[in-house]
XYZ file of N, CA and C in Angstrom:
201
model
N 56.738 237.736 178.694
C 57.281 238.134 179.969
C 56.407 237.538 181.074
N 57.034 236.961 182.066
C 56.324 236.457 183.233
C 56.700 237.332 184.417
N 55.726 237.616 185.259
C 55.973 238.461 186.417
C 55.173 237.913 187.596
N 55.790 237.889 188.760
C 55.119 237.370 189.947
C 54.229 238.438 190.569
N 53.058 237.984 191.027
C 52.088 238.851 191.673
C 51.735 238.216 193.010
N 51.722 239.004 194.076
C 51.334 238.511 195.391
C 49.881 238.921 195.625
N 49.035 237.916 195.858
C 47.603 238.162 196.036
C 47.248 238.000 197.509
N 46.490 238.974 198.021
C 46.082 238.994 199.426
C 44.557 239.005 199.516
N 44.032 238.391 200.543
C 42.609 238.528 200.862
C 42.465 239.824 201.663
N 41.601 240.701 201.211
C 41.389 241.967 201.908
C 40.513 241.733 203.138
N 40.830 242.399 204.246
C 40.064 242.249 205.485
C 38.602 242.634 205.300
N 38.353 243.636 204.478
C 36.986 244.117 204.275
C 36.253 243.353 203.181
N 36.891 242.327 202.647
C 36.299 241.532 201.573
C 37.026 241.794 200.264
N 36.960 240.845 199.381
C 37.631 240.983 198.100
C 39.105 240.647 198.209
N 39.866 241.154 197.256
C 41.287 240.846 197.153
C 42.068 242.104 196.814
N 43.358 242.052 197.121
C 44.272 243.073 196.610
C 45.560 242.370 196.233
N 46.303 242.980 195.316
C 47.518 242.354 194.806
C 48.600 243.402 194.616
N 49.845 242.932 194.730
C 51.001 243.796 194.512
C 52.007 243.059 193.638
N 52.810 243.840 192.933
C 53.820 243.285 192.036
C 55.180 243.698 192.596
N 55.856 242.777 193.312
C 57.127 243.147 193.948
C 58.183 243.690 192.989
N 58.200 243.224 191.758
C 59.202 243.686 190.794
C 58.938 245.110 190.313
N 57.734 245.617 190.555
C 57.373 246.972 190.130
C 56.885 247.745 191.360
N 57.784 248.345 192.119
C 57.382 249.046 193.338
C 56.249 250.041 193.078
N 55.248 249.984 193.931
C 54.104 250.880 193.800
C 53.014 250.342 192.906
N 53.244 249.206 192.270
C 52.250 248.623 191.367
C 51.358 247.690 192.173
N 50.133 248.120 192.411
C 49.174 247.350 193.196
C 47.776 247.629 192.677
N 46.852 246.728 192.998
C 45.466 246.898 192.577
C 44.576 246.078 193.495
N 43.273 246.160 193.286
C 42.323 245.415 194.091
C 41.128 245.011 193.251
N 40.324 244.124 193.810
C 39.106 243.700 193.125
C 38.153 243.047 194.103
N 36.870 243.200 193.860
C 35.860 242.604 194.728
C 35.805 241.090 194.562
N 36.075 240.609 193.341
C 36.105 239.174 193.063
C 37.477 238.825 192.520
N 37.800 237.517 192.513
C 39.088 237.095 191.988
C 39.189 237.417 190.503
N 38.092 237.247 189.769
C 38.083 237.548 188.333
C 38.340 239.034 188.080
N 37.715 239.888 188.899
C 37.944 241.331 188.763
C 39.389 241.670 189.094
N 39.943 241.022 190.112
C 41.339 241.254 190.481
C 42.267 240.893 189.331
N 42.047 239.747 188.697
C 42.895 239.344 187.576
C 42.874 240.374 186.456
N 41.693 240.854 186.118
C 41.562 241.887 185.074
C 42.353 243.132 185.488
N 42.184 243.524 186.742
C 42.851 244.733 187.225
C 44.368 244.570 187.303
N 44.842 243.345 187.593
C 46.289 243.112 187.646
C 46.913 243.374 186.281
N 46.293 242.836 185.227
C 46.838 243.057 183.882
C 46.878 244.547 183.553
N 45.814 245.266 183.889
C 45.769 246.707 183.616
C 46.832 247.449 184.430
N 47.009 247.068 185.697
C 47.972 247.750 186.558
C 49.399 247.524 186.068
N 49.733 246.291 185.710
C 51.081 245.996 185.230
C 51.349 246.752 183.931
N 50.381 246.739 183.027
C 50.551 247.473 181.772
C 50.772 248.959 182.043
N 50.007 249.521 182.956
C 50.150 250.944 183.274
C 51.503 251.230 183.915
N 51.933 250.362 184.827
C 53.222 250.577 185.494
C 54.385 250.469 184.513
N 54.279 249.572 183.552
C 55.355 249.411 182.580
C 55.356 250.492 181.506
N 54.254 251.182 181.328
C 54.175 252.181 180.270
C 54.463 253.595 180.755
N 54.812 253.749 182.008
C 55.102 255.074 182.556
C 56.320 255.648 181.851
N 56.200 256.868 181.387
C 57.306 257.550 180.711
C 58.136 258.278 181.760
N 59.314 257.763 182.027
C 60.202 258.361 183.020
C 60.958 259.511 182.359
N 60.923 260.653 182.984
C 61.599 261.835 182.445
C 63.110 261.613 182.419
N 63.739 262.149 181.410
C 65.188 262.066 181.286
C 65.837 262.947 182.340
N 66.812 262.406 183.016
C 67.514 263.130 184.071
C 68.859 263.609 183.552
N 69.161 264.829 183.810
C 70.457 265.388 183.457
C 71.321 265.364 184.714
N 72.317 264.478 184.764
C 73.140 264.382 185.974
C 74.057 265.584 186.140
N 74.306 265.899 187.410
C 75.322 266.917 187.676
C 76.622 266.207 188.016
N 77.630 266.941 188.490
C 78.939 266.342 188.734
C 78.943 265.329 189.876
N 77.902 265.290 190.696
C 77.831 264.355 191.818
C 76.945 263.143 191.515
N 76.422 263.051 190.313
C 75.539 261.962 189.929
C 76.088 261.209 188.739
N 75.656 259.987 188.639
C 76.040 259.155 187.503
C 74.809 258.379 187.083
N 74.565 258.308 185.785
C 73.429 257.575 185.258
C 73.950 256.340 184.539
N 73.363 255.165 184.855
C 73.746 253.919 184.204
C 72.488 253.253 183.675
N 72.631 252.551 182.586
C 71.539 251.741 182.065
C 71.984 250.300 182.106
N 71.148 249.441 182.718
C 71.500 248.033 182.816
C 70.400 247.184 182.204
N 70.744 246.001 181.760
C 69.764 245.049 181.236
C 69.517 243.996 182.289
N 68.253 243.672 182.501
C 67.911 242.642 183.488
C 67.119 241.534 182.839
């Protein structure tokens, strides 16, 4: 799996990164090497989140799609 990561230079020094395909998935690092390590950990953590099963009521519909 390939995923795009947007890397930013932090104003206070170091770097921070976000993963647009995974809202809320972001991390930081003092060095670029530390940032890379943290990106892998953040993506793994974001993808491993166990989402609770939702029981829809009459006004909701649940769909599963493949992307």
